[in-house]
Short mmCIF file of C-alpha atoms and ligand atoms in Angstrom, two decimals:
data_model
loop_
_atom_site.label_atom_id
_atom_site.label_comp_id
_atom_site.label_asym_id
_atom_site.label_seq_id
_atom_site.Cartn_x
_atom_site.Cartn_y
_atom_site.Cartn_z
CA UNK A 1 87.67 106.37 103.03
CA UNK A 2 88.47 109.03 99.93
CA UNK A 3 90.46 107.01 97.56
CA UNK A 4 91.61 109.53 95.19
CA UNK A 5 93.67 107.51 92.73
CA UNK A 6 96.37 104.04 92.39
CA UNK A 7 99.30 106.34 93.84
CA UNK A 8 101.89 104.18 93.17
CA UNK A 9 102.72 100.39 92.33
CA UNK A 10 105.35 99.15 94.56
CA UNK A 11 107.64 96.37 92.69
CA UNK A 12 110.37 94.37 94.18
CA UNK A 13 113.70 93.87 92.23
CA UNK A 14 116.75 92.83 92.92
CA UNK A 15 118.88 95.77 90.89
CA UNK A 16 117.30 99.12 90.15
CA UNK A 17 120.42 99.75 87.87
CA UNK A 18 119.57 96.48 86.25
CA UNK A 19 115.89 97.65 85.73
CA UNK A 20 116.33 101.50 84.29
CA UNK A 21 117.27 100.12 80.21
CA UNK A 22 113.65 98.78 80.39
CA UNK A 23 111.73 101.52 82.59
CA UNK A 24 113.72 104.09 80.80
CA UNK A 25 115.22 102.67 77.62
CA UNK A 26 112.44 100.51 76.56
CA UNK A 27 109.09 102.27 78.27
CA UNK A 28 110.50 105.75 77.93
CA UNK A 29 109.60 107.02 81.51
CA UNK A 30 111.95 109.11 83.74
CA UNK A 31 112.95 108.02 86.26
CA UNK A 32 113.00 111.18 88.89
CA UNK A 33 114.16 110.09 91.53
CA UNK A 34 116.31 107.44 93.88
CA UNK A 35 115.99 107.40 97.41
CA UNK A 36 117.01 105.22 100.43
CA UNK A 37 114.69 104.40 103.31
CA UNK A 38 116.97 103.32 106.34
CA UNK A 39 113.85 102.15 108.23
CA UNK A 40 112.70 99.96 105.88
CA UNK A 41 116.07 98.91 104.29
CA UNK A 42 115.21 99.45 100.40
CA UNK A 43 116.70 101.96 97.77
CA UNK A 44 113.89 103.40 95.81
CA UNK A 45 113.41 104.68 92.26
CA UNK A 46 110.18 106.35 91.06
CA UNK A 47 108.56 107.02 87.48
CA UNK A 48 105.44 108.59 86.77
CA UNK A 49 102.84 107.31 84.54
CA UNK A 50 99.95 110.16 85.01
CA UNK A 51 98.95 110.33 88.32
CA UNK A 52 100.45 107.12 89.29
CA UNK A 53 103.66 106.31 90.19
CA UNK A 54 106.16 103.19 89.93
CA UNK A 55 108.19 102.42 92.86
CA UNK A 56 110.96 100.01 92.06
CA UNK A 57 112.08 98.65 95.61
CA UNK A 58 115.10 97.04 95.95
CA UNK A 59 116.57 95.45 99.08
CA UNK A 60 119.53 97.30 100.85
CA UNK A 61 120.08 94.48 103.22
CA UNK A 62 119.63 90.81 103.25
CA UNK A 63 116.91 90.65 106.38
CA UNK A 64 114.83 93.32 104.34
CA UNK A 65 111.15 92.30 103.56
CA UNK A 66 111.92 93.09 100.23
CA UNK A 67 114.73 90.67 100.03
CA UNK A 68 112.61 87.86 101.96
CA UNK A 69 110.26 88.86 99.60
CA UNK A 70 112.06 87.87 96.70
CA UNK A 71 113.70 85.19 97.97
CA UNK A 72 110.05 83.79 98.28
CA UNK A 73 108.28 84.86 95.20
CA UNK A 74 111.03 86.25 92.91
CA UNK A 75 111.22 89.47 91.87
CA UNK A 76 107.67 91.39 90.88
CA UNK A 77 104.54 93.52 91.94
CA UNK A 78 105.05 93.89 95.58
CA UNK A 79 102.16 96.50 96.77
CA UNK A 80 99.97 98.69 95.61
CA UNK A 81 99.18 102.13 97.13
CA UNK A 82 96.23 104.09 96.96
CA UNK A 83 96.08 107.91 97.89
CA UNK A 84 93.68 108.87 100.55
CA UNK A 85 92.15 112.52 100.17
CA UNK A 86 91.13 112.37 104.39
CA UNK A 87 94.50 111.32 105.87
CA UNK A 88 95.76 108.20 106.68
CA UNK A 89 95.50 108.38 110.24
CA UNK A 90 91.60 108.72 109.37
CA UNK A 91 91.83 105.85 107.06
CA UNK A 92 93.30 103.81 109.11
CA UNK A 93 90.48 104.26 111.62
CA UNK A 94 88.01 103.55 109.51
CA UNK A 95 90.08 100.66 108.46
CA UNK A 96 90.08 98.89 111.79
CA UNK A 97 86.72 99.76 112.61
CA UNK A 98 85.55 97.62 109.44
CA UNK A 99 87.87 94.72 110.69
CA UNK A 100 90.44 95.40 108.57
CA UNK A 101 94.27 94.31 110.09
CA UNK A 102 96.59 96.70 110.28
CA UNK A 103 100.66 95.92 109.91
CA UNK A 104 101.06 99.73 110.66
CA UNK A 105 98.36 100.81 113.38
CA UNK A 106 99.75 104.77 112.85
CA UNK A 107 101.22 106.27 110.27
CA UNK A 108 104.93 106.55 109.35
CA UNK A 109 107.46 108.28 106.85
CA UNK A 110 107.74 106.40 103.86
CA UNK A 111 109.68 107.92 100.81
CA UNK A 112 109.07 110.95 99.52
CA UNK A 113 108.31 112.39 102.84
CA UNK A 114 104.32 111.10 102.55
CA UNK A 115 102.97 109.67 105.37
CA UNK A 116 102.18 105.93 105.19
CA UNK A 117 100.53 102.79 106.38
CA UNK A 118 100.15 99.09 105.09
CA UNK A 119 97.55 96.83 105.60
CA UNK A 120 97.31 93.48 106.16
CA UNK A 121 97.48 90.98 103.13
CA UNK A 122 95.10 88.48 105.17
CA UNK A 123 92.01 91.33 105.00
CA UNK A 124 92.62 92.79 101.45
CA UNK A 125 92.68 89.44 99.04
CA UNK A 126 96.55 88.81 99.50
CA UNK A 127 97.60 92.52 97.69
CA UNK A 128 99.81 94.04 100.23
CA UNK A 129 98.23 97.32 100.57
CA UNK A 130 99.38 100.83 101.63
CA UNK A 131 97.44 103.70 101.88
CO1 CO B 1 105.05 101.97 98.48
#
C-alpha cells in the first residue's frame, strides 16, 4: 500500500459553530468548507494545514457513531486518514490479505466526493483508521 501523506484528522465535536473561534479565530485556518453526509449522519467542516486536512465531525442525529462516540469518550480525535496513491479498493485488498479487519470491505462516498474505507480499530492499535 502507497501511503502518500496523513490526509486528514477526523475529530468529533459536539458544535462545529462552537469550534470555528478556535480553528479560525485562535489557529487562523479557513475553514473551506461544511458539508453533510446523510449516510453517515455528521455535518462536516474542513481546514487545511499543508497537505493535511482537519475534519471536524459533528453528529446530525443522536444514533450517529459520532454521537455514541462522544457520549463514550467525549469530544476529540476520532480517526485518522491516510491517502492511498493505488486506490482504495487495492488497499483494501492488500489490507485483508495481511489480516487486517475491515468495517468497510468496499469502498464508499465519504465527503468531498473521495472514495473511502475504515478499518478496524481491533487490527490498527485502537486508531480508527480510514484510508
Ligand atoms: Co474522515
Amino acid at each position: 500500500m502507497d501511503i502518500s501523506h496523513i490526509e486528514h484528522l477526523g475529530i468529533a465535536v459536539k458544535s462545529i459553530e462552537e469550534q470555528l473561534p478556535y480553528y479560525e479565530g485562535v489557529l487562523g485556518l479557513k475553514c473551506y468548507n461544511i458539508e453533510v453526509v446523510e449516510d453517515q449522519k455528521v455535518k462536516t467542516a474542513f481546514f487545511k494545514v499543508g497537505q493535511t486536512k482537519i475534519e471536524l465531525l459533528e453528529p446530525t442525529s443522536p444514533d450517529s457513531t459520532i454521537a455514541k462516540f462522544i457520549e463514550k469518550k467525549g469530544e476529540g480525535i476520532h480517526h485518522i486518514a491516510f491517502s492511498v496513491q493505488d486506490g482504495v479498493a487495492n488497499a483494501l485488498a492488500e489490507m485483508e490479505s495481511k489480516g487486517v479487519q475491515l468495517i468497510d470491505k468496499a469502498p464508499r462516498g465519504g465527503a468531498e466526493g473521495l472514495s473511502i474505507a475504515f478499518l478496524h480499530p481491533k487490527s490498527t492499535g485502537s486508531v480508527l483508521t480510514e484510508l
